[in-house]
Amino acid sequence: MDDVTRLERLRAEAPERIAAASTIEELEAVEAETIGRRSPVAELRRSLGGRPPEERRELGRRLNDLVAELSEIIERRRDLLERRALEAALAADAVDVTLPGRIPRRGTSHLIQQVMDEVVDIFVALGYTVATGPEAETEFYNFTALNIPETHPARLTSDTFYLDYGDVPEEILLRTHTSPMQARYMEAHAPPVYIVVPGRVFRRDSDATHTPAFHQIEGLAVDEDITFADLKGTLAHFVREFLGPDTETKFIPHYFPFTEPSAEVHAYANGRWLELLGCGMVDPEVFRHVGYDPQRLTGFAFGVGIERLAMVRHGIDDIRALYDPDLRILEQYR
Ligand code: YSA
């Protein structure tokens, strides 16, 4: 086949191949095969130099015409394919504004957290600040600094979760109450002190009113001339704020090694009295442990059980309901 015939055949066949390309990639492949650097057209152009002048001129003109013609057809096809690709992308991305929205499930803080926040708020409104301490505590801060004797039953492994850190100078345990923060805070701060300490505590307890992990809020007020009347007034205010003015409560004398005198506060709910908190006037021995002057300072402290508050307020008679993962229970307290 002579050169002119090859070019004419290309001119006849190429438009059909260009029209058949349905993507930009296919079109680029057809372009490379017809007028690209390795195409028959490029090959002929490279051969021009070795031809007689007349033939060179004639063949060169034909080549230029063909390349111009096919380039135009290819560009038109490219425009069309690009427009189609854009339209397809827009159609795929389209937002149907008439579709109903997806409403995300609304979360809520757990009832125990809600109660803790509320108790903290009541005391913050009285001028108290919030402090927090470690859940893994030393035997010293959990017991010794609080004047709890070596022989006290709370120190037994039957009551307390000890952590096994191997051969350490002091036993580490999961704190059994938030009271260790009393000593930690007083060691680090000069009086007066007005703090509340919310946190999780742990004991080997389990029944309808006790769980092995539960929450307390510790309160500590140390100043000059604080009396038992201040303790009673503050806790009565707290109970009225949290449980309502008509809630029946009573103070019962009690014993804690770190307060003297000591008491428990009980509230009446669901036909029975439920213990809410322990409290008392800070024992001078605790002041001595932290370097405070017991001649000049007095104070009161208390530790309130958060789950018990939730039980009294919501009429829950088994504490374990608070830890049931069934959301239908917790959703009632949004
Ligand atoms: C006492 C005097 C102070 O100066 C300061 C704090 C205290 C409280 C003391 N640290 C204490 O823990 N006392 S307590 O053993 O009686 O617990 C306090 C409250 O925690 C209880 O009144 C009860 O409401 C709650 N509680 C105790 N064990 C619990 C529990 N709640 C749920 N599960 C348990 N296992």
XYZ file of C-alpha atoms in Angstrom, residues 102-244:
143
model
C -31.186 11.766 59.863
C -31.678 12.629 63.534
C -28.649 11.547 65.592
C -29.428 9.641 68.798
C -29.082 12.127 71.613
C -26.786 10.997 74.406
C -27.081 12.034 78.021
C -24.801 11.962 81.002
C -25.389 9.028 83.340
C -27.722 9.583 86.285
C -24.785 9.183 88.682
C -22.860 11.903 86.858
C -25.927 14.154 86.873
C -26.301 13.747 90.638
C -22.581 14.402 91.210
C -22.710 17.571 89.111
C -25.763 18.779 91.000
C -24.232 18.153 94.436
C -21.023 19.893 93.383
C -23.088 22.863 92.137
C -24.873 23.188 95.498
C -21.547 23.465 97.322
C -19.880 25.663 94.700
C -22.776 28.085 95.228
C -21.764 28.164 98.922
C -18.184 29.106 97.990
C -16.549 25.659 97.991
C -13.968 24.724 95.334
C -13.580 21.319 93.660
C -10.537 19.060 94.145
C -9.906 15.551 92.829
C -7.496 12.827 93.889
C -6.132 9.426 92.807
C -8.268 6.271 92.821
C -5.170 4.120 93.481
C -4.142 5.390 96.885
C -1.476 4.651 99.497
C -2.367 2.962 102.771
C -1.022 6.087 104.482
C -3.511 8.563 102.968
C -6.449 6.137 102.935
C -6.036 5.062 106.574
C -3.058 6.309 108.620
C -3.373 10.052 107.938
C -7.043 9.710 108.885
C -6.178 8.292 112.286
C -7.504 4.839 111.328
C -5.611 2.379 113.565
C -3.548 -0.541 112.239
C -6.117 -2.929 113.676
C -9.201 -1.326 112.095
C -11.329 -3.877 110.170
C -11.570 -1.559 107.128
C -7.869 -2.268 106.520
C -8.508 -5.984 106.082
C -8.277 -7.529 102.622
C -11.813 -8.775 103.215
C -13.016 -5.145 103.004
C -10.479 -3.419 100.771
C -9.052 -4.113 97.288
C -5.256 -4.091 97.601
C -3.230 -3.724 94.389
C -0.266 -6.011 93.882
C 2.743 -3.810 93.071
C 5.225 -6.425 94.336
C 7.830 -5.399 96.860
C 6.947 -1.719 97.529
C 7.604 0.235 100.752
C 3.892 0.934 101.169
C 0.718 -0.940 100.219
C -1.274 0.559 97.329
C -5.043 0.042 97.318
C -8.198 1.215 95.583
C -9.345 4.050 97.841
C -12.278 3.016 100.010
C -13.576 6.582 100.395
C -12.826 10.117 99.160
C -11.522 11.122 102.607
C -7.802 10.622 101.702
C -8.070 13.903 99.807
C -8.612 15.676 103.134
C -4.983 15.054 104.121
C -3.605 15.471 100.591
C -5.324 18.834 100.197
C -4.434 20.215 103.631
C -0.780 19.219 103.166
C -0.651 21.280 99.980
C -2.809 24.275 100.985
C -2.873 26.685 103.894
C -6.208 27.224 105.712
C -8.977 28.243 105.359
C -10.187 25.255 103.315
C -13.613 24.822 101.743
C -13.535 21.959 99.230
C -15.664 19.211 97.745
C -14.066 16.094 96.241
C -16.185 14.036 93.851
C -14.874 10.616 92.877
C -15.130 6.862 92.536
C -14.373 4.582 95.474
C -14.168 0.820 95.960
C -15.086 -1.701 98.638
C -15.743 -5.414 98.900
C -19.494 -4.797 99.267
C -22.413 -6.106 97.241
C -26.147 -6.114 97.952
C -29.259 -4.052 97.169
C -27.784 -0.897 98.754
C -24.040 -1.535 98.231
C -21.911 -1.974 95.083
C -18.161 -2.743 94.917
C -17.515 0.489 92.976
C -19.543 3.542 93.886
C -19.247 7.313 94.113
C -18.821 9.734 96.955
C -18.457 13.455 97.399
C -16.251 14.483 100.240
C -16.685 17.869 101.842
C -14.122 19.599 104.052
C -14.390 22.978 105.743
C -11.519 24.181 107.957
C -11.356 27.646 109.444
C -11.301 29.401 112.784
C -14.413 28.910 114.938
C -16.232 26.323 112.850
C -18.752 24.472 115.031
C -21.025 21.455 114.861
C -23.874 23.929 114.236
C -22.142 24.935 110.973
C -21.945 21.262 109.999
C -25.637 20.676 110.733
C -26.720 23.881 109.013
C -24.634 23.184 105.900
C -25.837 19.590 105.542
C -29.461 20.506 106.255
C -29.235 23.143 103.515
C -27.696 20.586 101.154
C -30.383 17.944 101.810
C -33.189 20.505 101.392
C -31.658 21.773 98.125
C -31.147 18.307 96.696
C -34.138 16.332 97.982
C -36.680 19.100 98.542
